[in-house]
């Protein structure tokens, strides 16, 4: 078990290094820099170049990468030119909102997807199965940003059940019960919007696993030995079908990374995704690099966690 975890960690380390290099190099090819559009047009070219030289913007990419990577290892993500504050503080302000949005989305996803997948797989080729499969097909064909726009228009503007922007109502004292309830109320609609689209892959995957497991020889043997249908289903079919769902965890994290960017912009939710788009528009590349790196690290660690969970649940997949 520990050998497997150590080997996966050894594989993860170079992935993180290559990811950081790729992110930084690609950012260098983006047009403009942090000073683009900020300086007085009457300022001479000599003064502009002098300021760029002073800020290190004219240094070779490998020099800038070395300074950036060294700072990250020390917990320093650099300085935001546009927001006039350390990147780490700026990200810290937004990270909590994105974390709770992602956590709520994951909870809603599994609360919805697991029962639907179990029902669809157990009663496959029935009217119930056709209805659930129809929902998944509709979800596959609906872009998240379109679905989120419909949700905010229907439940936010028309029915007015949920707020349409922000993460908390203004004027509420932080730490109070009203503050917590307002946070939850602002969180529900964007989280449910992402979860309803994110469930479709999990539902289809779980259904396929259950239908496939029902046809395995050990299931036929269990039935031939006289085991009751409930015992066959609960102990053998369902138990073996739920194992691969752990492998989907890394995929869920990847979806959340892209989903939060769209959803936070549509719902005006002040999180990492909204900050990412704002930073691109403002050419604040120190913030962009840091956010993309954090998103990439989250995706890699999500995959690592999936492998570890699978190795605990199913020892057959462990690396010897």
Tab-separated table of C-alpha atoms in Angstrom:
chain	number	residue	atom	x	y	z
A	1	UNK	CA	0.000	0.000	0.000
A	2	UNK	CA	2.679	2.506	1.045
A	3	UNK	CA	4.898	1.481	-1.885
A	4	UNK	CA	2.018	2.329	-4.235
A	5	UNK	CA	1.497	5.766	-2.632
A	6	UNK	CA	5.231	6.574	-2.719
A	7	UNK	CA	5.487	5.595	-6.389
A	8	UNK	CA	2.478	7.724	-7.292
A	9	UNK	CA	3.985	10.669	-5.411
A	10	UNK	CA	7.272	10.217	-7.280
A	11	UNK	CA	5.353	10.348	-10.566
A	12	UNK	CA	3.360	13.392	-9.427
A	13	UNK	CA	6.428	15.510	-8.555
A	14	UNK	CA	7.815	15.835	-12.130
A	15	UNK	CA	4.269	16.385	-13.408
A	16	UNK	CA	3.981	19.444	-11.190
A	17	UNK	CA	7.356	20.781	-12.371
A	18	UNK	CA	6.477	20.304	-16.060
A	19	UNK	CA	3.078	21.887	-15.459
A	20	UNK	CA	4.626	24.986	-13.898
A	21	UNK	CA	7.095	25.366	-16.797
A	22	UNK	CA	4.359	24.929	-19.408
A	23	UNK	CA	2.092	27.471	-17.712
A	24	UNK	CA	4.845	30.046	-17.414
A	25	UNK	CA	6.128	29.642	-20.967
A	26	UNK	CA	2.644	29.859	-22.494
A	27	UNK	CA	1.982	33.021	-20.485
A	28	UNK	CA	5.046	34.606	-22.095
A	29	UNK	CA	3.414	34.237	-25.532
A	30	UNK	CA	0.287	36.111	-24.451
A	31	UNK	CA	0.064	39.649	-25.929
A	32	UNK	CA	1.067	42.619	-23.800
A	33	UNK	CA	2.262	42.613	-20.225
A	34	UNK	CA	1.261	43.964	-16.830
A	35	UNK	CA	2.083	47.538	-17.896
A	36	UNK	CA	0.088	47.439	-21.149
A	37	UNK	CA	-2.564	50.127	-21.137
A	38	UNK	CA	-1.549	51.433	-17.686
A	39	UNK	CA	1.040	54.002	-18.615
A	40	UNK	CA	0.420	57.517	-19.785
A	41	UNK	CA	0.625	57.550	-23.616
A	42	UNK	CA	2.725	60.719	-23.363
A	43	UNK	CA	5.470	58.862	-21.506
A	44	UNK	CA	8.510	58.378	-23.718
A	45	UNK	CA	9.625	54.957	-24.937
A	46	UNK	CA	12.846	55.319	-22.962
A	47	UNK	CA	10.921	55.777	-19.721
A	48	UNK	CA	8.687	52.791	-20.521
A	49	UNK	CA	11.667	50.569	-21.215
A	50	UNK	CA	13.395	51.801	-18.084
A	51	UNK	CA	10.354	50.829	-15.988
A	52	UNK	CA	10.091	47.433	-17.688
A	53	UNK	CA	13.774	46.833	-17.024
A	54	UNK	CA	13.333	47.846	-13.388
A	55	UNK	CA	10.403	45.427	-12.952
A	56	UNK	CA	12.268	42.604	-14.698
A	57	UNK	CA	9.792	42.335	-17.578
A	58	UNK	CA	12.623	42.291	-20.133
A	59	UNK	CA	14.499	39.411	-18.479
A	60	UNK	CA	14.737	36.055	-20.334
A	61	UNK	CA	11.863	33.698	-19.576
A	62	UNK	CA	14.052	31.198	-17.707
A	63	UNK	CA	15.294	33.929	-15.369
A	64	UNK	CA	11.750	35.072	-14.663
A	65	UNK	CA	10.624	31.462	-14.246
A	66	UNK	CA	13.423	30.762	-11.760
A	67	UNK	CA	12.443	33.768	-9.664
A	68	UNK	CA	8.747	32.870	-9.882
A	69	UNK	CA	9.272	29.189	-8.994
A	70	UNK	CA	11.603	30.058	-6.117
A	71	UNK	CA	9.019	32.457	-4.736
A	72	UNK	CA	6.240	29.857	-4.988
A	73	UNK	CA	8.328	27.332	-3.054
A	74	UNK	CA	8.627	29.989	-0.345
A	75	UNK	CA	4.897	30.735	-0.415
A	76	UNK	CA	5.323	33.969	-2.405
A	77	UNK	CA	3.247	34.070	-5.616
A	78	UNK	CA	4.484	37.505	-6.570
A	79	UNK	CA	2.816	40.906	-6.733
A	80	UNK	CA	-0.333	41.824	-8.620
A	81	UNK	CA	0.365	44.907	-10.717
A	82	UNK	CA	-3.311	45.671	-11.224
A	83	UNK	CA	-4.719	44.970	-7.750
A	84	UNK	CA	-1.661	46.444	-6.007
A	85	UNK	CA	-1.346	43.617	-3.474
A	86	UNK	CA	0.409	40.252	-3.072
A	87	UNK	CA	-1.056	37.515	-5.267
A	88	UNK	CA	-1.269	35.122	-2.308
A	89	UNK	CA	-3.514	37.541	-0.397
A	90	UNK	CA	-5.665	38.146	-3.462
A	91	UNK	CA	-6.124	34.419	-4.069
A	92	UNK	CA	-6.792	33.777	-0.384
A	93	UNK	CA	-9.723	36.205	-0.502
A	94	UNK	CA	-11.346	34.291	-3.368
A	95	UNK	CA	-10.279	30.704	-2.668
A	96	UNK	CA	-12.736	30.146	0.193
A	97	UNK	CA	-15.722	30.946	-2.051
A	98	UNK	CA	-14.519	28.601	-4.807
A	99	UNK	CA	-13.770	25.851	-2.287
A	100	UNK	CA	-17.280	25.926	-0.821
A	101	UNK	CA	-18.816	26.120	-4.293
A	102	UNK	CA	-16.816	23.071	-5.425
A	103	UNK	CA	-17.624	21.136	-2.242
A	104	UNK	CA	-21.347	21.882	-2.512
A	105	UNK	CA	-21.301	20.887	-6.195
A	106	UNK	CA	-19.610	17.553	-5.403
A	107	UNK	CA	-22.147	16.808	-2.647
A	108	UNK	CA	-25.112	17.568	-4.906
A	109	UNK	CA	-23.507	15.590	-7.737
A	110	UNK	CA	-23.182	12.367	-5.759
A	111	UNK	CA	-26.519	12.835	-3.962
A	112	UNK	CA	-28.222	13.018	-7.353
A	113	UNK	CA	-26.031	10.741	-9.469
A	114	UNK	CA	-25.616	7.658	-7.260
A	115	UNK	CA	-29.351	6.957	-6.677
A	116	UNK	CA	-30.175	7.638	-10.340
A	117	UNK	CA	-27.328	5.419	-11.562
A	118	UNK	CA	-28.345	2.599	-9.209
A	119	UNK	CA	-32.005	2.752	-10.251
A	120	UNK	CA	-31.139	2.975	-13.943
A	121	UNK	CA	-28.745	0.009	-13.745
A	122	UNK	CA	-30.947	-2.197	-11.579
A	123	UNK	CA	-34.060	-1.667	-13.697
A	124	UNK	CA	-32.349	-1.358	-17.063
A	125	UNK	CA	-34.503	-1.354	-20.198
A	126	UNK	CA	-37.510	-0.206	-18.174
A	127	UNK	CA	-39.493	3.021	-18.461
A	128	UNK	CA	-37.642	4.372	-15.415
A	129	UNK	CA	-34.301	3.565	-17.044
A	130	UNK	CA	-35.376	5.263	-20.278
A	131	UNK	CA	-36.394	8.401	-18.373
A	132	UNK	CA	-33.080	8.599	-16.507
A	133	UNK	CA	-31.093	7.890	-19.676
A	134	UNK	CA	-33.068	10.613	-21.470
A	135	UNK	CA	-32.036	13.066	-18.754
A	136	UNK	CA	-28.385	12.123	-19.171
A	137	UNK	CA	-28.545	12.532	-22.958
A	138	UNK	CA	-30.100	15.964	-22.480
A	139	UNK	CA	-27.343	16.838	-20.006
A	140	UNK	CA	-24.610	15.687	-22.388
A	141	UNK	CA	-26.014	17.924	-25.115
A	142	UNK	CA	-26.466	21.047	-22.969
A	143	UNK	CA	-23.455	23.365	-22.516
A	144	UNK	CA	-22.923	24.357	-18.905
A	145	UNK	CA	-22.910	28.084	-19.581
A	146	UNK	CA	-26.249	27.868	-21.425
A	147	UNK	CA	-27.807	25.807	-18.638
A	148	UNK	CA	-26.458	28.208	-15.990
A	149	UNK	CA	-27.924	31.183	-17.840
A	150	UNK	CA	-31.330	29.459	-17.954
A	151	UNK	CA	-31.126	28.608	-14.246
A	152	UNK	CA	-30.267	32.162	-13.199
A	153	UNK	CA	-33.004	33.589	-15.449
A	154	UNK	CA	-35.719	31.191	-14.208
A	155	UNK	CA	-34.890	30.812	-10.520
A	156	UNK	CA	-33.089	34.109	-10.006
A	157	UNK	CA	-34.953	36.698	-12.063
A	158	UNK	CA	-38.362	35.149	-12.778
A	159	UNK	CA	-39.161	33.189	-9.601
A	160	UNK	CA	-36.695	35.179	-7.430
A	161	UNK	CA	-35.999	32.153	-5.233
A	162	UNK	CA	-32.254	32.772	-5.172
A	163	UNK	CA	-29.929	35.800	-5.401
A	164	UNK	CA	-28.379	36.399	-8.806
A	165	UNK	CA	-24.963	37.749	-7.835
A	166	UNK	CA	-22.441	37.965	-5.016
A	167	UNK	CA	-21.575	35.485	-2.285
A	168	UNK	CA	-23.376	37.174	0.627
A	169	UNK	CA	-25.961	39.900	1.077
A	170	UNK	CA	-24.433	43.309	1.869
A	171	UNK	CA	-24.621	44.747	5.359
A	172	UNK	CA	-24.712	41.431	7.266
A	173	UNK	CA	-22.336	41.009	10.180
A	174	UNK	CA	-19.739	38.307	9.445
A	175	UNK	CA	-19.960	35.277	11.709
A	176	UNK	CA	-23.649	35.684	12.502
A	177	UNK	CA	-26.329	33.097	11.681
A	178	UNK	CA	-27.813	35.437	9.068
A	179	UNK	CA	-24.378	35.679	7.457
A	180	UNK	CA	-24.039	31.889	7.210
A	181	UNK	CA	-27.587	31.496	5.849
A	182	UNK	CA	-26.938	34.205	3.277
A	183	UNK	CA	-23.725	32.454	2.212
A	184	UNK	CA	-25.599	29.169	1.766
A	185	UNK	CA	-28.422	30.890	-0.125
A	186	UNK	CA	-25.975	32.485	-2.578
A	187	UNK	CA	-24.190	29.143	-2.981
A	188	UNK	CA	-27.151	26.874	-3.745
A	189	UNK	CA	-28.128	27.946	-7.266
A	190	UNK	CA	-24.635	27.921	-8.864
A	191	UNK	CA	-23.803	24.624	-7.114
A	192	UNK	CA	-27.039	22.936	-8.225
A	193	UNK	CA	-26.579	24.285	-11.762
A	194	UNK	CA	-23.145	22.661	-12.061
A	195	UNK	CA	-24.214	19.471	-10.307
A	196	UNK	CA	-27.175	18.819	-12.616
A	197	UNK	CA	-24.822	18.826	-15.615
A	198	UNK	CA	-21.962	17.054	-13.860
A	199	UNK	CA	-24.161	14.133	-12.739
A	200	UNK	CA	-24.805	12.825	-16.238
A	201	UNK	CA	-21.389	11.180	-16.703
A	202	UNK	CA	-21.489	9.556	-13.272
A	203	UNK	CA	-25.042	8.270	-13.826
A	204	UNK	CA	-24.167	6.711	-17.180
A	205	UNK	CA	-20.919	5.221	-15.886
A	206	UNK	CA	-22.572	3.694	-12.812
A	207	UNK	CA	-25.449	2.333	-14.889
A	208	UNK	CA	-23.041	0.702	-17.337
A	209	UNK	CA	-21.031	-0.852	-14.485
A	210	UNK	CA	-24.151	-2.315	-12.870
A	211	UNK	CA	-25.520	-3.708	-16.142
A	212	UNK	CA	-22.117	-5.194	-16.992
A	213	UNK	CA	-21.625	-6.691	-13.515
A	214	UNK	CA	-25.074	-8.317	-13.606
A	215	UNK	CA	-23.871	-10.476	-16.504
A	216	UNK	CA	-20.608	-11.657	-14.893
A	217	UNK	CA	-20.108	-15.343	-14.146
A	218	UNK	CA	-19.767	-14.914	-10.376
A	219	UNK	CA	-23.229	-13.292	-10.300
A	220	UNK	CA	-24.707	-16.238	-12.207
A	221	UNK	CA	-22.938	-18.589	-9.789
A	222	UNK	CA	-24.344	-16.753	-6.770
A	223	UNK	CA	-27.859	-17.027	-8.161
A	224	UNK	CA	-27.315	-20.724	-8.975
A	225	UNK	CA	-26.358	-21.354	-5.341
A	226	UNK	CA	-29.733	-20.022	-4.267
A	227	UNK	CA	-28.727	-16.595	-2.938
A	228	UNK	CA	-31.633	-14.184	-2.658
A	229	UNK	CA	-31.917	-11.431	-5.262
A	230	UNK	CA	-31.442	-8.687	-2.667
A	231	UNK	CA	-28.255	-10.363	-1.377
A	232	UNK	CA	-26.926	-10.861	-4.914
A	233	UNK	CA	-27.606	-7.249	-5.770
A	234	UNK	CA	-26.459	-5.541	-2.574
A	235	UNK	CA	-23.409	-7.679	-1.733
A	236	UNK	CA	-22.115	-8.547	-5.182
A	237	UNK	CA	-23.467	-6.316	-7.944
A	238	UNK	CA	-23.673	-2.965	-6.169
A	239	UNK	CA	-20.464	-3.392	-4.194
A	240	UNK	CA	-18.396	-4.177	-7.280
A	241	UNK	CA	-20.094	-1.518	-9.400
A	242	UNK	CA	-19.420	1.299	-6.945
A	243	UNK	CA	-15.653	0.717	-6.907
A	244	UNK	CA	-14.894	2.440	-10.249
A	245	UNK	CA	-16.834	5.544	-9.184
A	246	UNK	CA	-13.791	6.483	-7.087
A	247	UNK	CA	-11.828	6.752	-10.336
A	248	UNK	CA	-14.237	9.458	-11.436
A	249	UNK	CA	-13.158	11.728	-8.597
A	250	UNK	CA	-10.214	13.145	-10.541
A	251	UNK	CA	-12.501	13.758	-13.504
A	252	UNK	CA	-14.977	15.548	-11.236
A	253	UNK	CA	-12.210	17.860	-10.015
A	254	UNK	CA	-11.236	18.682	-13.623
A	255	UNK	CA	-14.850	19.451	-14.505
A	256	UNK	CA	-15.190	21.657	-11.427
A	257	UNK	CA	-12.164	23.702	-12.454
A	258	UNK	CA	-13.666	24.550	-15.841
A	259	UNK	CA	-17.204	24.749	-14.491
A	260	UNK	CA	-16.460	27.244	-11.755
A	261	UNK	CA	-14.962	29.670	-14.290
A	262	UNK	CA	-18.209	29.771	-16.302
A	263	UNK	CA	-20.563	29.646	-13.342
A	264	UNK	CA	-18.788	32.285	-11.283
A	265	UNK	CA	-18.877	34.705	-14.191
A	266	UNK	CA	-22.554	34.043	-14.935
A	267	UNK	CA	-23.672	34.272	-11.299
A	268	UNK	CA	-21.285	37.087	-10.393
A	269	UNK	CA	-19.838	34.806	-7.723
A	270	UNK	CA	-16.540	36.244	-6.406
A	271	UNK	CA	-14.288	33.229	-6.607
A	272	UNK	CA	-11.119	32.028	-8.306
A	273	UNK	CA	-12.788	31.600	-11.693
A	274	UNK	CA	-14.027	35.174	-11.785
A	275	UNK	CA	-10.620	36.431	-10.649
A	276	UNK	CA	-8.987	34.357	-13.408
A	277	UNK	CA	-11.047	36.004	-16.176
A	278	UNK	CA	-10.570	39.470	-14.673
A	279	UNK	CA	-6.803	38.944	-14.505
A	280	UNK	CA	-6.633	37.843	-18.154
A	281	UNK	CA	-8.557	40.926	-19.251
A	282	UNK	CA	-6.279	43.126	-17.143
A	283	UNK	CA	-3.124	41.295	-18.340
A	284	UNK	CA	-2.173	40.635	-14.729
A	285	UNK	CA	-0.128	37.576	-15.642
A	286	UNK	CA	1.328	36.997	-12.180
A	287	UNK	CA	-2.211	36.296	-10.978
A	288	UNK	CA	-3.094	34.264	-14.100
A	289	UNK	CA	-0.009	32.038	-13.737
A	290	UNK	CA	-0.716	31.394	-10.065
A	291	UNK	CA	-4.389	30.527	-10.586
A	292	UNK	CA	-3.714	28.196	-13.529
A	293	UNK	CA	-0.965	26.503	-11.513
A	294	UNK	CA	-3.318	25.994	-8.549
A	295	UNK	CA	-6.023	24.622	-10.849
A	296	UNK	CA	-3.522	22.252	-12.447
A	297	UNK	CA	-2.214	21.097	-9.074
A	298	UNK	CA	-5.809	20.459	-7.944
A	299	UNK	CA	-6.460	18.308	-11.043
A	300	UNK	CA	-3.245	16.301	-10.567
A	301	UNK	CA	-3.869	15.783	-6.848
A	302	UNK	CA	-7.472	14.797	-7.579
A	303	UNK	CA	-6.214	12.053	-9.881
A	304	UNK	CA	-3.677	10.976	-7.264
A	305	UNK	CA	-6.405	10.813	-4.614
A	306	UNK	CA	-8.557	8.710	-6.961
A	307	UNK	CA	-5.730	6.206	-7.409
A	308	UNK	CA	-5.157	5.996	-3.665
A	309	UNK	CA	-8.873	5.495	-2.954
A	310	UNK	CA	-9.042	2.773	-5.597
A	311	UNK	CA	-5.983	1.024	-4.183
A	312	UNK	CA	-7.600	0.983	-0.738
A	313	UNK	CA	-10.920	-0.313	-2.035
A	314	UNK	CA	-9.508	-2.775	-4.563
A	315	UNK	CA	-6.029	-4.143	-3.730
A	316	UNK	CA	-5.805	-5.817	-7.158
A	317	UNK	CA	-4.830	-2.549	-8.835
A	318	UNK	CA	-1.887	-1.774	-6.553
A	319	UNK	CA	1.527	-1.635	-8.165
A	320	UNK	CA	3.692	-4.444	-6.879
